[in-house]
Every structure is written in structure tokens, then in C-alpha cells.
């Protein structure tokens, strides 16, 4: 129902808009991924992922070694000593889980921050470019449920160029 209403509104707006100016669209995801800032943000996050992967792998190896030693020594240890070692292992495993969750949360937050900042700037450039080129409406390709848009009104590449030039 929502899409039908949106389509009707778009048809009405489009029919009245073509007389007054033009309708264009932009693919925000493409602009985000191909802009210089987007490429750099992706590379920065990739660097952090690599840095954390080394720490995660080292801790996984240490946990495997700890578990292996515990399994080897379990028959030789007293019940009390075995219980103590098992608690130490469980504690370290919990800390590892918290550490990996914290890493994931941190990386998601950084990605969201980069994305929001870049998209806000891309939208400013899009508004400016839309005014300069005489568009009265500029839609976002995926969010507006755009089914078809002629490439002649696709502003994505122009926006990427203008955005890169402004940064």
C-alpha cells in the first residue's frame, strides 16, 4: 500500500515537475563506495580489522594451547587443581568473547560514523548540484524504490566528482 501511494505521488510530482524543471536520481551506495573519502574509510577500517585479526588469532591460539594443556594434565591433577585450571580457562575464554564483541562493536561504530559523515557531505553536494543543474527533485535510487531511471538523469558520477573535488 505504501509503495502504491509513493508511486502515485511520484507520478503526480513527475508530471508537474517536467514542466518546471527536471527529476534526477543518485545511487548513494555507489557514491559512498566510489568517492575518495569512502575508499579511504574502507581502507582505514580494513587496516584496523587486520590489526585486530592478529590479536584475535594470537588469543585463540593461546586458548587452544591452554585447553590442550588442561586436557593433558587433567588426569594428573587433583580435583581442586583441575577445577582451578578449568575456572582460569573459562575466565580467559569469557574475556576473549568480550574482547571480540568489543572489537566488532567498535568497528561497526567507526563504519557507521564514517558512513554518516560521508553521506551527509554527499547529500550537501547533491543538493547544490541539483540546484545548479535545475533539478526540482533528486531521488535516491534504492531508498525511493526507483524501478527505472534513465542514465541521462543519473547524477551519481557528477556528485562523486563534485564531492571529491570539494575534499
PDB file of C-alpha atoms in Angstrom:
ATOM      1  CA  UNK A   1       0.000   0.000   0.000  1.00  0.00           C
ATOM      2  CA  UNK A   2       2.811   2.347   0.954  1.00  0.00           C
ATOM      3  CA  UNK A   3       4.549   1.740  -2.388  1.00  0.00           C
ATOM      4  CA  UNK A   4       1.351   2.378  -4.344  1.00  0.00           C
ATOM      5  CA  UNK A   5       0.855   5.711  -2.590  1.00  0.00           C
ATOM      6  CA  UNK A   6       4.511   6.581  -3.183  1.00  0.00           C
ATOM      7  CA  UNK A   7       4.199   5.661  -6.860  1.00  0.00           C
ATOM      8  CA  UNK A   8       1.064   7.798  -7.232  1.00  0.00           C
ATOM      9  CA  UNK A   9       2.766  10.751  -5.573  1.00  0.00           C
ATOM     10  CA  UNK A  10       5.829  10.311  -7.766  1.00  0.00           C
ATOM     11  CA  UNK A  11       3.683  10.170 -10.904  1.00  0.00           C
ATOM     12  CA  UNK A  12       1.875  13.348  -9.891  1.00  0.00           C
ATOM     13  CA  UNK A  13       5.094  15.111  -8.963  1.00  0.00           C
ATOM     14  CA  UNK A  14       6.817  13.901 -12.115  1.00  0.00           C
ATOM     15  CA  UNK A  15       4.020  15.100 -14.378  1.00  0.00           C
ATOM     16  CA  UNK A  16       4.048  18.552 -12.805  1.00  0.00           C
ATOM     17  CA  UNK A  17       7.818  18.613 -12.417  1.00  0.00           C
ATOM     18  CA  UNK A  18       8.827  18.106 -16.007  1.00  0.00           C
ATOM     19  CA  UNK A  19       7.177  21.389 -16.896  1.00  0.00           C
ATOM     20  CA  UNK A  20       9.081  23.244 -14.167  1.00  0.00           C
ATOM     21  CA  UNK A  21      12.444  21.503 -14.199  1.00  0.00           C
ATOM     22  CA  UNK A  22      13.824  18.011 -14.040  1.00  0.00           C
ATOM     23  CA  UNK A  23      13.931  14.886 -11.966  1.00  0.00           C
ATOM     24  CA  UNK A  24      17.218  13.153 -11.294  1.00  0.00           C
ATOM     25  CA  UNK A  25      18.477  10.377  -9.091  1.00  0.00           C
ATOM     26  CA  UNK A  26      21.622   9.343  -7.270  1.00  0.00           C
ATOM     27  CA  UNK A  27      22.860   5.968  -6.113  1.00  0.00           C
ATOM     28  CA  UNK A  28      24.104   6.834  -2.617  1.00  0.00           C
ATOM     29  CA  UNK A  29      25.701   3.444  -2.077  1.00  0.00           C
ATOM     30  CA  UNK A  30      27.742   3.791  -5.262  1.00  0.00           C
ATOM     31  CA  UNK A  31      28.705   7.359  -4.353  1.00  0.00           C
ATOM     32  CA  UNK A  32      29.743   6.237  -0.880  1.00  0.00           C
ATOM     33  CA  UNK A  33      31.813   3.313  -2.170  1.00  0.00           C
ATOM     34  CA  UNK A  34      33.499   5.125  -5.063  1.00  0.00           C
ATOM     35  CA  UNK A  35      34.195   8.529  -3.540  1.00  0.00           C
ATOM     36  CA  UNK A  36      37.751   9.167  -2.387  1.00  0.00           C
ATOM     37  CA  UNK A  37      36.591   9.529   1.219  1.00  0.00           C
ATOM     38  CA  UNK A  38      34.609   6.282   1.016  1.00  0.00           C
ATOM     39  CA  UNK A  39      37.555   4.365  -0.411  1.00  0.00           C
ATOM     40  CA  UNK A  40      39.840   5.800   2.284  1.00  0.00           C
ATOM     41  CA  UNK A  41      37.348   4.989   5.072  1.00  0.00           C
ATOM     42  CA  UNK A  42      37.072   1.414   3.820  1.00  0.00           C
ATOM     43  CA  UNK A  43      40.867   1.109   3.748  1.00  0.00           C
ATOM     44  CA  UNK A  44      41.177   2.551   7.280  1.00  0.00           C
ATOM     45  CA  UNK A  45      38.643   0.076   8.643  1.00  0.00           C
ATOM     46  CA  UNK A  46      40.375  -2.730   6.746  1.00  0.00           C
ATOM     47  CA  UNK A  47      43.667  -1.781   8.424  1.00  0.00           C
ATOM     48  CA  UNK A  48      42.035  -1.938  11.841  1.00  0.00           C
ATOM     49  CA  UNK A  49      40.476  -5.300  11.032  1.00  0.00           C
ATOM     50  CA  UNK A  50      43.913  -6.677  10.113  1.00  0.00           C
ATOM     51  CA  UNK A  51      45.397  -5.293  13.332  1.00  0.00           C
ATOM     52  CA  UNK A  52      42.668  -6.923  15.418  1.00  0.00           C
ATOM     53  CA  UNK A  53      42.809 -10.190  13.465  1.00  0.00           C
ATOM     54  CA  UNK A  54      46.387 -10.696  14.620  1.00  0.00           C
ATOM     55  CA  UNK A  55      45.393 -10.169  18.256  1.00  0.00           C
ATOM     56  CA  UNK A  56      42.355 -12.442  17.925  1.00  0.00           C
ATOM     57  CA  UNK A  57      44.390 -15.200  16.282  1.00  0.00           C
ATOM     58  CA  UNK A  58      47.074 -14.974  18.970  1.00  0.00           C
ATOM     59  CA  UNK A  59      44.483 -15.218  21.738  1.00  0.00           C
ATOM     60  CA  UNK A  60      42.695 -18.124  20.012  1.00  0.00           C
ATOM     61  CA  UNK A  61      45.999 -19.976  19.779  1.00  0.00           C
ATOM     62  CA  UNK A  62      46.715 -19.282  23.450  1.00  0.00           C
ATOM     63  CA  UNK A  63      43.268 -20.582  24.426  1.00  0.00           C
ATOM     64  CA  UNK A  64      43.749 -23.750  22.350  1.00  0.00           C
ATOM     65  CA  UNK A  65      47.113 -24.317  23.984  1.00  0.00           C
ATOM     66  CA  UNK A  66      45.635 -23.712  27.431  1.00  0.00           C
ATOM     67  CA  UNK A  67      42.810 -26.183  26.712  1.00  0.00           C
ATOM     68  CA  UNK A  68      45.253 -28.760  25.357  1.00  0.00           C
ATOM     69  CA  UNK A  69      47.420 -28.476  28.483  1.00  0.00           C
ATOM     70  CA  UNK A  70      44.350 -28.757  30.675  1.00  0.00           C
ATOM     71  CA  UNK A  71      43.234 -31.913  28.847  1.00  0.00           C
ATOM     72  CA  UNK A  72      46.717 -33.456  29.105  1.00  0.00           C
ATOM     73  CA  UNK A  73      47.105 -32.653  32.806  1.00  0.00           C
ATOM     74  CA  UNK A  74      43.534 -33.367  33.919  1.00  0.00           C
ATOM     75  CA  UNK A  75      44.228 -36.985  34.958  1.00  0.00           C
ATOM     76  CA  UNK A  76      47.374 -35.969  36.828  1.00  0.00           C
ATOM     77  CA  UNK A  77      45.857 -33.047  38.742  1.00  0.00           C
ATOM     78  CA  UNK A  78      43.860 -33.215  41.928  1.00  0.00           C
ATOM     79  CA  UNK A  79      40.176 -32.320  41.693  1.00  0.00           C
ATOM     80  CA  UNK A  80      40.861 -28.965  43.295  1.00  0.00           C
ATOM     81  CA  UNK A  81      43.769 -28.121  40.971  1.00  0.00           C
ATOM     82  CA  UNK A  82      41.810 -29.292  37.907  1.00  0.00           C
ATOM     83  CA  UNK A  83      38.810 -27.160  38.935  1.00  0.00           C
ATOM     84  CA  UNK A  84      41.063 -24.156  39.408  1.00  0.00           C
ATOM     85  CA  UNK A  85      42.623 -24.601  35.947  1.00  0.00           C
ATOM     86  CA  UNK A  86      39.176 -25.053  34.368  1.00  0.00           C
ATOM     87  CA  UNK A  87      37.925 -21.838  36.016  1.00  0.00           C
ATOM     88  CA  UNK A  88      41.012 -19.993  34.747  1.00  0.00           C
ATOM     89  CA  UNK A  89      40.348 -21.309  31.248  1.00  0.00           C
ATOM     90  CA  UNK A  90      36.647 -20.373  31.405  1.00  0.00           C
ATOM     91  CA  UNK A  91      37.527 -16.881  32.667  1.00  0.00           C
ATOM     92  CA  UNK A  92      40.013 -16.343  29.873  1.00  0.00           C
ATOM     93  CA  UNK A  93      37.504 -17.638  27.304  1.00  0.00           C
ATOM     94  CA  UNK A  94      34.886 -15.176  28.610  1.00  0.00           C
ATOM     95  CA  UNK A  95      37.377 -12.321  28.414  1.00  0.00           C
ATOM     96  CA  UNK A  96      38.162 -13.354  24.836  1.00  0.00           C
ATOM     97  CA  UNK A  97      34.454 -13.318  23.930  1.00  0.00           C
ATOM     98  CA  UNK A  98      34.072  -9.843  25.455  1.00  0.00           C
ATOM     99  CA  UNK A  99      37.177  -8.670  23.612  1.00  0.00           C
ATOM    100  CA  UNK A 100      35.888  -9.894  20.228  1.00  0.00           C
ATOM    101  CA  UNK A 101      32.452  -8.375  20.868  1.00  0.00           C
ATOM    102  CA  UNK A 102      34.066  -5.055  21.798  1.00  0.00           C
ATOM    103  CA  UNK A 103      36.108  -5.161  18.589  1.00  0.00           C
ATOM    104  CA  UNK A 104      33.006  -5.836  16.495  1.00  0.00           C
ATOM    105  CA  UNK A 105      31.099  -3.032  18.215  1.00  0.00           C
ATOM    106  CA  UNK A 106      33.985  -0.607  17.765  1.00  0.00           C
ATOM    107  CA  UNK A 107      34.367  -1.420  14.060  1.00  0.00           C
ATOM    108  CA  UNK A 108      30.619  -1.163  13.448  1.00  0.00           C
ATOM    109  CA  UNK A 109      30.546   2.217  15.183  1.00  0.00           C
ATOM    110  CA  UNK A 110      33.512   3.525  13.186  1.00  0.00           C
ATOM    111  CA  UNK A 111      31.906   2.312   9.955  1.00  0.00           C
ATOM    112  CA  UNK A 112      28.623   3.982  10.899  1.00  0.00           C
ATOM    113  CA  UNK A 113      30.420   7.231  11.793  1.00  0.00           C
ATOM    114  CA  UNK A 114      32.366   7.280   8.520  1.00  0.00           C
ATOM    115  CA  UNK A 115      29.238   6.419   6.531  1.00  0.00           C
ATOM    116  CA  UNK A 116      27.098   9.091   8.176  1.00  0.00           C
ATOM    117  CA  UNK A 117      29.725  11.798   7.781  1.00  0.00           C
ATOM    118  CA  UNK A 118      30.378  10.983   4.128  1.00  0.00           C
ATOM    119  CA  UNK A 119      26.700  10.621   3.212  1.00  0.00           C
ATOM    120  CA  UNK A 120      25.872  13.939   4.891  1.00  0.00           C
ATOM    121  CA  UNK A 121      28.555  15.610   2.771  1.00  0.00           C
ATOM    122  CA  UNK A 122      27.413  13.799  -0.394  1.00  0.00           C
ATOM    123  CA  UNK A 123      23.849  14.966   0.208  1.00  0.00           C
ATOM    124  CA  UNK A 124      25.027  18.578   0.545  1.00  0.00           C
ATOM    125  CA  UNK A 125      26.898  18.278  -2.745  1.00  0.00           C
ATOM    126  CA  UNK A 126      23.846  16.645  -4.344  1.00  0.00           C
ATOM    127  CA  UNK A 127      21.555  19.486  -3.250  1.00  0.00           C
ATOM    128  CA  UNK A 128      23.998  22.060  -4.593  1.00  0.00           C
ATOM    129  CA  UNK A 129      24.453  20.210  -7.883  1.00  0.00           C
ATOM    130  CA  UNK A 130      20.695  19.695  -8.220  1.00  0.00           C
ATOM    131  CA  UNK A 131      20.065  23.429  -7.849  1.00  0.00           C
ATOM    132  CA  UNK A 132      22.855  24.333 -10.252  1.00  0.00           C
ATOM    133  CA  UNK A 133      21.568  21.950 -12.935  1.00  0.00           C
ATOM    134  CA  UNK A 134      17.935  22.991 -12.496  1.00  0.00           C
ATOM    135  CA  UNK A 135      16.540  19.796 -10.979  1.00  0.00           C
ATOM    136  CA  UNK A 136      13.487  20.207  -8.804  1.00  0.00           C
ATOM    137  CA  UNK A 137      13.654  16.671  -7.435  1.00  0.00           C
ATOM    138  CA  UNK A 138      16.592  14.343  -6.911  1.00  0.00           C
ATOM    139  CA  UNK A 139      15.679  10.853  -5.692  1.00  0.00           C
ATOM    140  CA  UNK A 140      17.864   8.237  -4.063  1.00  0.00           C
ATOM    141  CA  UNK A 141      17.985   5.128  -6.230  1.00  0.00           C
ATOM    142  CA  UNK A 142      17.400   2.394  -3.678  1.00  0.00           C
ATOM    143  CA  UNK A 143      15.501   4.254  -0.952  1.00  0.00           C
ATOM    144  CA  UNK A 144      12.855   5.708  -3.248  1.00  0.00           C
ATOM    145  CA  UNK A 145      12.074   2.316  -4.773  1.00  0.00           C
ATOM    146  CA  UNK A 146      13.222   3.651  -8.102  1.00  0.00           C
ATOM    147  CA  UNK A 147      12.433   0.940 -10.600  1.00  0.00           C
ATOM    148  CA  UNK A 148      13.884   2.678 -13.622  1.00  0.00           C
ATOM    149  CA  UNK A 149      15.878   5.805 -14.184  1.00  0.00           C
ATOM    150  CA  UNK A 150      17.372   6.818 -17.485  1.00  0.00           C
ATOM    151  CA  UNK A 151      21.122   7.221 -17.228  1.00  0.00           C
ATOM    152  CA  UNK A 152      20.777  10.777 -18.516  1.00  0.00           C
ATOM    153  CA  UNK A 153      19.276  11.794 -15.164  1.00  0.00           C
ATOM    154  CA  UNK A 154      21.665   9.697 -13.041  1.00  0.00           C
ATOM    155  CA  UNK A 155      23.680  12.281 -11.128  1.00  0.00           C
ATOM    156  CA  UNK A 156      25.838   9.785  -9.234  1.00  0.00           C
ATOM    157  CA  UNK A 157      29.062  10.228 -11.212  1.00  0.00           C
ATOM    158  CA  UNK A 158      28.674  14.025 -11.231  1.00  0.00           C
ATOM    159  CA  UNK A 159      28.111  14.018  -7.473  1.00  0.00           C
ATOM    160  CA  UNK A 160      31.170  11.807  -6.889  1.00  0.00           C
ATOM    161  CA  UNK A 161      33.327  14.160  -8.993  1.00  0.00           C
ATOM    162  CA  UNK A 162      31.978  17.266  -7.235  1.00  0.00           C
ATOM    163  CA  UNK A 163      32.352  15.658  -3.811  1.00  0.00           C
ATOM    164  CA  UNK A 164      35.932  14.527  -4.484  1.00  0.00           C
ATOM    165  CA  UNK A 165      36.775  17.999  -5.753  1.00  0.00           C
ATOM    166  CA  UNK A 166      35.365  19.614  -2.615  1.00  0.00           C
ATOM    167  CA  UNK A 167      37.501  17.457  -0.294  1.00  0.00           C
TER     168      UNK A 167
END
